[in-house]
mmCIF file of C-alpha atoms in Angstrom:
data_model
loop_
_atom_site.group_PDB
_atom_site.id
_atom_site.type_symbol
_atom_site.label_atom_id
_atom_site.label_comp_id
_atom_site.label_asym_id
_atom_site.label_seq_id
_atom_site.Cartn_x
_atom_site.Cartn_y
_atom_site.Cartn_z
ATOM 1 C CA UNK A 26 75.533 17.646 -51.300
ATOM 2 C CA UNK A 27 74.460 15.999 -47.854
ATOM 3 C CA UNK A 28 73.437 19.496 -46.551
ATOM 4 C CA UNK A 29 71.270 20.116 -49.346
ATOM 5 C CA UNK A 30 69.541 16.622 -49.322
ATOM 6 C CA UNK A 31 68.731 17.704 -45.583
ATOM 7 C CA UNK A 32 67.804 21.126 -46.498
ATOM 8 C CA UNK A 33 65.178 19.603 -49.376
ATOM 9 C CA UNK A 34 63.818 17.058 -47.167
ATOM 10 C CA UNK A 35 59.779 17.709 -47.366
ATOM 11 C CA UNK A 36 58.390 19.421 -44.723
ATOM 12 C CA UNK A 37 61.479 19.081 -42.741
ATOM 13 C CA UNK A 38 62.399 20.734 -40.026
ATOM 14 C CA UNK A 39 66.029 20.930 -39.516
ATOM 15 C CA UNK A 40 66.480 20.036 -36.357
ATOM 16 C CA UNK A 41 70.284 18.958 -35.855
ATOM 17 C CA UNK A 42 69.839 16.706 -32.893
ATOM 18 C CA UNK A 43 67.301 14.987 -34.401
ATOM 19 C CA UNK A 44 68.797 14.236 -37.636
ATOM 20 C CA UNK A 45 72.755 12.906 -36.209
ATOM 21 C CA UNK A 46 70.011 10.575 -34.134
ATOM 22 C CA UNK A 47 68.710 9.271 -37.224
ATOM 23 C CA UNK A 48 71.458 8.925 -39.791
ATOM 24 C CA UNK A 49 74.614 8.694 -37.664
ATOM 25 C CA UNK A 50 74.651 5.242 -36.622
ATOM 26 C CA UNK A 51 73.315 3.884 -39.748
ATOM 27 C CA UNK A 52 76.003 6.280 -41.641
ATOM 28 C CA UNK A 53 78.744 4.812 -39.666
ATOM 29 C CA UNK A 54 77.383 1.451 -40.519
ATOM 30 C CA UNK A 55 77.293 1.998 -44.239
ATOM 31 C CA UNK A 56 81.002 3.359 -44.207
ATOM 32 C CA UNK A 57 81.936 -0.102 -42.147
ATOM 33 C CA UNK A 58 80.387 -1.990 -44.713
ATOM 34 C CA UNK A 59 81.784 -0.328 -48.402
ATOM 35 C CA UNK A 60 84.663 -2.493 -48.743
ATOM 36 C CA UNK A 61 82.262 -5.591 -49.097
ATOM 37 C CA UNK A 62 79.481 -4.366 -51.020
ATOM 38 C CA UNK A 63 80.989 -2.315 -53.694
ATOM 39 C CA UNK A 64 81.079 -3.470 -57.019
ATOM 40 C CA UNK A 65 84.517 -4.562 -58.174
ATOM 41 C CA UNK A 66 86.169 -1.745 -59.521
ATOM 42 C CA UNK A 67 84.725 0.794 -56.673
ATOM 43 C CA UNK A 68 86.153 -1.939 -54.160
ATOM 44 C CA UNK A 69 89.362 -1.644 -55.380
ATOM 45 C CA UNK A 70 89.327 2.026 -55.746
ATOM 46 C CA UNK A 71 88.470 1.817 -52.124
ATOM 47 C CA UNK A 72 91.596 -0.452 -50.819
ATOM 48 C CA UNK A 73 93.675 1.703 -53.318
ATOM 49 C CA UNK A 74 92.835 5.076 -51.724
ATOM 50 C CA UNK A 75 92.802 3.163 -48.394
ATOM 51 C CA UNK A 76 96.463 2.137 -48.445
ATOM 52 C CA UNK A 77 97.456 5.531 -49.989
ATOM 53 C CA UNK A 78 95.869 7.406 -46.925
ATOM 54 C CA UNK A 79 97.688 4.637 -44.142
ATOM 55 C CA UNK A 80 101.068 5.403 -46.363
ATOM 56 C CA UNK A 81 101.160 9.152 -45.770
ATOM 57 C CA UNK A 82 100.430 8.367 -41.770
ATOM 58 C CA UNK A 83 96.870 8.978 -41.111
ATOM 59 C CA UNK A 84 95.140 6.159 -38.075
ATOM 60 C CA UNK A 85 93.361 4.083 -39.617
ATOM 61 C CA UNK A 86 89.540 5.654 -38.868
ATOM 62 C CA UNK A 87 90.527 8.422 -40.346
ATOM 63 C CA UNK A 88 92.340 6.676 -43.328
ATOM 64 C CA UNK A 89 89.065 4.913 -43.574
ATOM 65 C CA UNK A 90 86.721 8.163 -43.631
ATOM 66 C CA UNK A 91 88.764 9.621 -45.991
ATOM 67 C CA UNK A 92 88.788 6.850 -48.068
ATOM 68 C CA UNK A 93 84.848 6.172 -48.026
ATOM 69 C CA UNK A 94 84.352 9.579 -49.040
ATOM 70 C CA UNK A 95 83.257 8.903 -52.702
ATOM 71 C CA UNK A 96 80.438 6.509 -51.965
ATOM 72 C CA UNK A 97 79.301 8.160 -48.841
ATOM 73 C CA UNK A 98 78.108 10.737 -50.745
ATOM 74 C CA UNK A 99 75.502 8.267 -51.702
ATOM 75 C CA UNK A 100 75.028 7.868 -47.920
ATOM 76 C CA UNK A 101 71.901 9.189 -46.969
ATOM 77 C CA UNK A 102 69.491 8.309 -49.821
ATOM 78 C CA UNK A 103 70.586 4.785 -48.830
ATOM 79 C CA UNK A 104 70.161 4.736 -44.943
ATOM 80 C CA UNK A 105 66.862 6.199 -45.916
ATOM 81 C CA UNK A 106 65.644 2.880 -47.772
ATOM 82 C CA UNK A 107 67.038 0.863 -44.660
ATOM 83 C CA UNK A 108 64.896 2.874 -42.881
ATOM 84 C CA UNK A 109 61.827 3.227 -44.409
ATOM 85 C CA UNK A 110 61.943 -0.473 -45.556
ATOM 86 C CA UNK A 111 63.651 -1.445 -42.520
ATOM 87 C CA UNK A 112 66.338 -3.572 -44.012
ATOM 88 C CA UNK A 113 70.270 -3.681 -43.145
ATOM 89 C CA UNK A 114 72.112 -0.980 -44.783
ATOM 90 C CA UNK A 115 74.422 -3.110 -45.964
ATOM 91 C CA UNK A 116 71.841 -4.739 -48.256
ATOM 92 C CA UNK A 117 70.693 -1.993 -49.673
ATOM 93 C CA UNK A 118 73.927 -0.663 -50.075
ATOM 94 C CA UNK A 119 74.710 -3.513 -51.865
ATOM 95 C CA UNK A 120 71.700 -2.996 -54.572
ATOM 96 C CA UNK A 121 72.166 0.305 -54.679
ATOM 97 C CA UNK A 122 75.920 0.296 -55.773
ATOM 98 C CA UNK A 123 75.449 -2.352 -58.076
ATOM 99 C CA UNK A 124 71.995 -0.692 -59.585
ATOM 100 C CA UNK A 125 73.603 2.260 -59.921
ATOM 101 C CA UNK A 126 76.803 0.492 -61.933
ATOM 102 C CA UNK A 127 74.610 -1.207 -64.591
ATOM 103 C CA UNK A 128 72.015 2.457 -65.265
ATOM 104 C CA UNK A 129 75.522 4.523 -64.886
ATOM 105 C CA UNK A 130 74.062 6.480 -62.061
ATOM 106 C CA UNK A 131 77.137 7.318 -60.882
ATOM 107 C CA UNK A 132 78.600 8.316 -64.434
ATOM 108 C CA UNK A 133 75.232 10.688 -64.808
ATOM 109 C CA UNK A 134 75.979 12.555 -61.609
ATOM 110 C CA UNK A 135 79.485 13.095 -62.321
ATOM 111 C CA UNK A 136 78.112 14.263 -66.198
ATOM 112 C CA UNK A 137 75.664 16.477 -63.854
ATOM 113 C CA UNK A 138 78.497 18.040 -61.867
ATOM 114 C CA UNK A 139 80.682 19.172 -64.451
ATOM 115 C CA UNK A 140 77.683 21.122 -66.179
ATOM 116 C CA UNK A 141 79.087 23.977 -66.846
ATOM 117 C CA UNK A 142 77.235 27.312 -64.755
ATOM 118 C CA UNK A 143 76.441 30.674 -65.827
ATOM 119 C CA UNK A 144 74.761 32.438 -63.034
ATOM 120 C CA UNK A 145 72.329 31.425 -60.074
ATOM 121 C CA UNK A 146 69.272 30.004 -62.339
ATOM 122 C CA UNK A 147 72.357 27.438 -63.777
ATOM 123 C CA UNK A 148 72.943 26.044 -60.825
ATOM 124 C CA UNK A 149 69.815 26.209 -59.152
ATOM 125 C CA UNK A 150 68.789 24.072 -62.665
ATOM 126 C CA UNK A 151 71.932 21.675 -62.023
ATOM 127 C CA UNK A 152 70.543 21.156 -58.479
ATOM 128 C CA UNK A 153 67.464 19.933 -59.382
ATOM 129 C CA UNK A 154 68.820 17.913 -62.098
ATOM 130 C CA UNK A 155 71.332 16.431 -59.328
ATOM 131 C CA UNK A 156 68.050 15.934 -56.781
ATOM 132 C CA UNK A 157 66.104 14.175 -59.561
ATOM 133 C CA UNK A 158 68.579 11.783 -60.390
ATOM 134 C CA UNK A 159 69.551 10.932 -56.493
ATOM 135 C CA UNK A 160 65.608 10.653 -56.113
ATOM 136 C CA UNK A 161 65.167 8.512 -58.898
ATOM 137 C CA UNK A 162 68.147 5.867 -58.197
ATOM 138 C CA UNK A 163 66.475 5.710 -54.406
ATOM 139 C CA UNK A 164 62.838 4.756 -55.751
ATOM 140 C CA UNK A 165 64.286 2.632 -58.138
ATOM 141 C CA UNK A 166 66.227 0.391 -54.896
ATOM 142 C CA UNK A 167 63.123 0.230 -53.566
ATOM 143 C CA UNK A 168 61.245 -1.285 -56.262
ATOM 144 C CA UNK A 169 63.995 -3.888 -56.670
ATOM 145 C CA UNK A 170 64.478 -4.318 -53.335
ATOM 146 C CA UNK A 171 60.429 -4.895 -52.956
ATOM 147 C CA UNK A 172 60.506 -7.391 -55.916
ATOM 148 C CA UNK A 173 61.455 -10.357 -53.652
ATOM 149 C CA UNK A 174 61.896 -11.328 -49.831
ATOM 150 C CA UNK A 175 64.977 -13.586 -48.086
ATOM 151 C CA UNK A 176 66.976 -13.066 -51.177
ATOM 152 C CA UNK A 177 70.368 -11.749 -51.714
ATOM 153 C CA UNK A 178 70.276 -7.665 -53.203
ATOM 154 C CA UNK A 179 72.968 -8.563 -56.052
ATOM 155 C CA UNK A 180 70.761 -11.667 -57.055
ATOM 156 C CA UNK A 181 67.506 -9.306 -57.013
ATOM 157 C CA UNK A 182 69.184 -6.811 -59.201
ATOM 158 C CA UNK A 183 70.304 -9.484 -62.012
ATOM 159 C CA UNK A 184 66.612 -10.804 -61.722
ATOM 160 C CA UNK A 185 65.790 -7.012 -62.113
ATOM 161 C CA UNK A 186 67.980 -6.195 -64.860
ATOM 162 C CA UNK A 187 67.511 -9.642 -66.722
ATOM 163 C CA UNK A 188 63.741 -9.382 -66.937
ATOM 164 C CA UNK A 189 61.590 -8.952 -70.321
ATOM 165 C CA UNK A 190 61.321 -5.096 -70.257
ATOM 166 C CA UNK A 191 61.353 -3.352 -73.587
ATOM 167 C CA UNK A 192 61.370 0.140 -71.761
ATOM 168 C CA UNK A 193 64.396 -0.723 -69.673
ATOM 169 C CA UNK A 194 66.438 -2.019 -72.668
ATOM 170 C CA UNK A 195 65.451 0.724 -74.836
ATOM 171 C CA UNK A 196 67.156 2.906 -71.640
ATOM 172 C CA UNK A 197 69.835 0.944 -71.153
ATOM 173 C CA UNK A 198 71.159 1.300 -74.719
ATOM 174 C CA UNK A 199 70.306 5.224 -74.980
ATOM 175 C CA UNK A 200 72.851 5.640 -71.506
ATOM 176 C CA UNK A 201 75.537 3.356 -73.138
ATOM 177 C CA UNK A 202 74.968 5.696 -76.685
ATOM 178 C CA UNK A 203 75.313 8.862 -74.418
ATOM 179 C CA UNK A 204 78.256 7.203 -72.892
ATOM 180 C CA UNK A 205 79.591 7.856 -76.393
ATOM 181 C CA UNK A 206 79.243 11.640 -76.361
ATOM 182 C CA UNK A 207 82.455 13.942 -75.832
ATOM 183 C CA UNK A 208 80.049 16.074 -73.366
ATOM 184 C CA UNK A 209 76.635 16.054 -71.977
ATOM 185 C CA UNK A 210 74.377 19.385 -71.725
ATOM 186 C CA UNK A 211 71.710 20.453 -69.773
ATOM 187 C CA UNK A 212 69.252 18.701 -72.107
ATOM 188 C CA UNK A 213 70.302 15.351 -72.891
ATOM 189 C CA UNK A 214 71.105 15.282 -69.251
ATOM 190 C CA UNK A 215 67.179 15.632 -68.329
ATOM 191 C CA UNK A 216 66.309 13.116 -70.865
ATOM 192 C CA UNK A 217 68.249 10.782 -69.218
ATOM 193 C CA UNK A 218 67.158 11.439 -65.917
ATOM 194 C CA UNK A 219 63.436 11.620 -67.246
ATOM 195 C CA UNK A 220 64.032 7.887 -68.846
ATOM 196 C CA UNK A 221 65.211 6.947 -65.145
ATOM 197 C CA UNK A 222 62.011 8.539 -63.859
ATOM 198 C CA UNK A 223 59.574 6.638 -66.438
ATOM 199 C CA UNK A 224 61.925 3.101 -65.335
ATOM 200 C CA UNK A 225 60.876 4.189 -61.966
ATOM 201 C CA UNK A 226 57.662 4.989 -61.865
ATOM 202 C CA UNK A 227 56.480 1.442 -64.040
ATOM 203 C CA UNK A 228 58.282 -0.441 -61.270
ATOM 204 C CA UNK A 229 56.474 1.681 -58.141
ATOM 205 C CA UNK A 230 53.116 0.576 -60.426
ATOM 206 C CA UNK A 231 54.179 -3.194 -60.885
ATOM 207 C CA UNK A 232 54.482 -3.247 -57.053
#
């Protein structure tokens, strides 16, 4: 997944040396910082696997890189917004983890990886379904992110997610009804991600 966010970059030249220059650092600063910005349940996932990795004898870097794993998958979209917004990447981590946890991001890409595929044009579709979505929880940790200076990212997401927004409640309660399902296809899949994309775009216009 982190090779094809590279490959899609836009007008991107892949240029190896380049790229570790960019996103190593701040990639080895987002796995440092998991265990304290993770949402409660992902935090103790975290320590869980953690300790299971030191048990069977790995040092603990590696225990910890295995461990991280999961969320680093997330990685680069988020060192991105650092970047681009120049903030640490532990607060963006932060809103980005706990964004994702109340719009089920991460529960929609796991529902877009088990699509089942039937050829090349299935999985080219689940790729851009899976690009979408990561593109869509990015611009929407901007917009929150943008929404308020010197504050703390878990208190701008509650102001976020607490504020008078028909649209957003109308999308939070179709995710929790699709939580419901016993399977998501290809097409309620897009819906969702094309509600996340309408969230999205109203916020980039209110800023």
């Amino acid at each position: 997944n982190l090779t094809r966010w590279l490959l899609n970059r836009p007008g991107e030249n892949l240029v190896i040396a380049g790229l570790v220059e960019r996103y190593a650092a701040p990639m080895r600063q987002l796995r440092d910082a998991l265990g304290g910005v993770l949402p409660a349940a992902d935090r103790a996932a975290l320590q869980a696997d953690l300790a299971n990795w030191k048990k069977q004898g790995f040092p603990d870097e590696l225990a910890l890189g295995l461990a991280t794993l999961p969320w680093l998958a997330y990685g680069l979209d988020i060192v991105e917004v650092a970047l681009e917004r120049k903030l640490p990447v532990a607060d963006v981590a932060q809103a980005y983890f706990a964004l994702g946890e109340a719009l089920h991001s991460r529960w929609l890409m796991d529902s877009v990886e088990k699509l089942p595929v039937d050829g090349r044009w299935h999985a080219q579709a689940r790729g851009v379904l899976r690009d979408e979505l990561q593109a869509q929880q990015r611009q929407l940790v901007g917009n929150v992110l943008s929404a308020g200076k010197g504050e703390q990212p878990d208190a701008l997401v509650r102001q976020w997610l607490g504020r008078d927004d028909a649209a957003l409640r109308y999308t939070l309660a179709m995710f929790q009804d699709m939580r419901n399902l016993r399977s998501m296809d290809f097409a309620t899949l897009s819906v969702a991600v094309r509600r996340l994309s309408h969230i999205a775009a109203a916020g980039a216009r209110a800023n």
